[in-house]
XYZ file of C-alpha atoms in Angstrom:
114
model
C 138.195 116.057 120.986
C 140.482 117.469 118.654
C 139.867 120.978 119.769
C 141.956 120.097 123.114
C 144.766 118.075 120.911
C 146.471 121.232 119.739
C 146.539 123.438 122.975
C 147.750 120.386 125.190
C 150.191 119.994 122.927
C 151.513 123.305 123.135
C 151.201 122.795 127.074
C 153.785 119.724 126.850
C 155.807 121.969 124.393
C 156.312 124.879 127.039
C 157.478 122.044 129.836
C 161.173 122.478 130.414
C 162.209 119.292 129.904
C 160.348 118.841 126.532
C 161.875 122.614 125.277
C 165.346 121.113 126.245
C 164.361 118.177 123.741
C 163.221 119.916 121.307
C 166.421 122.601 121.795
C 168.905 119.319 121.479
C 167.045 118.099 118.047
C 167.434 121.079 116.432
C 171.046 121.699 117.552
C 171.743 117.885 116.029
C 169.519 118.665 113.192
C 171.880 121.936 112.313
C 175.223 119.858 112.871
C 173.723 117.099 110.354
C 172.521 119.418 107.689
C 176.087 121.375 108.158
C 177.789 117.800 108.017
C 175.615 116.571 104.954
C 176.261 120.144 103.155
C 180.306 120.323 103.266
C 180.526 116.711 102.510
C 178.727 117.392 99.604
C 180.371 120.533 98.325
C 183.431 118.483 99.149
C 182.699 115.875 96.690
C 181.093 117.875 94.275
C 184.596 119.758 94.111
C 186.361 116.373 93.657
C 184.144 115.378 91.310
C 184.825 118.187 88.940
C 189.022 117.419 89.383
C 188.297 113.932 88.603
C 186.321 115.223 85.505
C 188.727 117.497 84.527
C 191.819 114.774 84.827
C 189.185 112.170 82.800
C 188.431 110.477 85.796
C 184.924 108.366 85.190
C 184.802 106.547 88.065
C 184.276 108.687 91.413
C 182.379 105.571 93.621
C 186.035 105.531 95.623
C 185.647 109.196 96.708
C 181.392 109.030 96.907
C 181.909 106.208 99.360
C 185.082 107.572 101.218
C 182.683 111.157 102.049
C 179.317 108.383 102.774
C 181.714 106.675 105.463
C 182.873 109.544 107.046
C 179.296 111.208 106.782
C 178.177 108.347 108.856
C 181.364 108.748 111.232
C 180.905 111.972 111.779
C 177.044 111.777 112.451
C 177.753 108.725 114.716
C 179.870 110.688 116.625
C 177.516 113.362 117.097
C 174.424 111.412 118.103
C 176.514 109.585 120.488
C 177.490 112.633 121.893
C 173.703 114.213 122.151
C 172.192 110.788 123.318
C 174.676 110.789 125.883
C 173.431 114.549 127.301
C 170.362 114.141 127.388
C 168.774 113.749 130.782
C 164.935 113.369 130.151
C 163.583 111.469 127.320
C 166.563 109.343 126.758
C 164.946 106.744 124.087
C 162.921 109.086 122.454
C 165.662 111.569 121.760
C 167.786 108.425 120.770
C 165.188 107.031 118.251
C 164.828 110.477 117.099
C 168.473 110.967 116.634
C 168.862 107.344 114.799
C 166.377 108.412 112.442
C 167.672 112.041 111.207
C 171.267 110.012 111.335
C 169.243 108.240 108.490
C 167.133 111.223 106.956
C 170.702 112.959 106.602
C 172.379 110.017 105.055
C 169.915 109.378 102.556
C 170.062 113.067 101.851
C 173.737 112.629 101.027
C 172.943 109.547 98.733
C 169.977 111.691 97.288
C 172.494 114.592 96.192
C 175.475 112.653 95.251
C 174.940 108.875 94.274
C 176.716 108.144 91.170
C 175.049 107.121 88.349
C 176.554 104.410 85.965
């Protein structure tokens, strides 16, 4: 059985619709990543002004870049949901959940400790 699992797979892969799918995740994956990568060089930047001026407490600027992380994202999955012609719930539920992936990246890299 699982010989035939991996070539009908590729099958559905080569359909149109599904390479259009797959084409629109990884644009949205690239914008997030992008998104999730200048925020965080962004704060990291701030971080070391507020260290410099003595500054302890950066949770004002860490949640200022996590709200307009998840702005910005919103935006953008909006926007690709929106396009999409075939596969409308999956590519939202897919989209929903890298929203998330990419947040908690952000949190991963940049939550402040106290």
């Amino acid at each position: 059985m699982y010989e035939y699992y991996i070539p009908l797979q590729q099958t559905i892969k080569n359909f149109p619709v599904m390479k259009s799918y797959q084409n629109k995740l990884d644009r949205f994956r690239s914008i997030a990543k992008k998104l999730v990568d200048e925020h965080s060089a962004e704060y990291f930047s701030n971080q070391q002004v507020y260290n410099d001026l003595g500054v302890d407490d950066t949770s004002a600027a860490y949640k200022s870049h996590l709200d307009s992380l998840s702005k910005q994202l919103e935006e953008q999955a909006q926007y690709f949901v929106m396009t999409a012609r075939a596969g409308a719930e999956a590519i939202k539920q897919e989209i929903s959940g890298l929203c998330r992936k990419y947040m908690d990246q952000f949190v991963q890299r940049n939550q402040p400790t106290y």
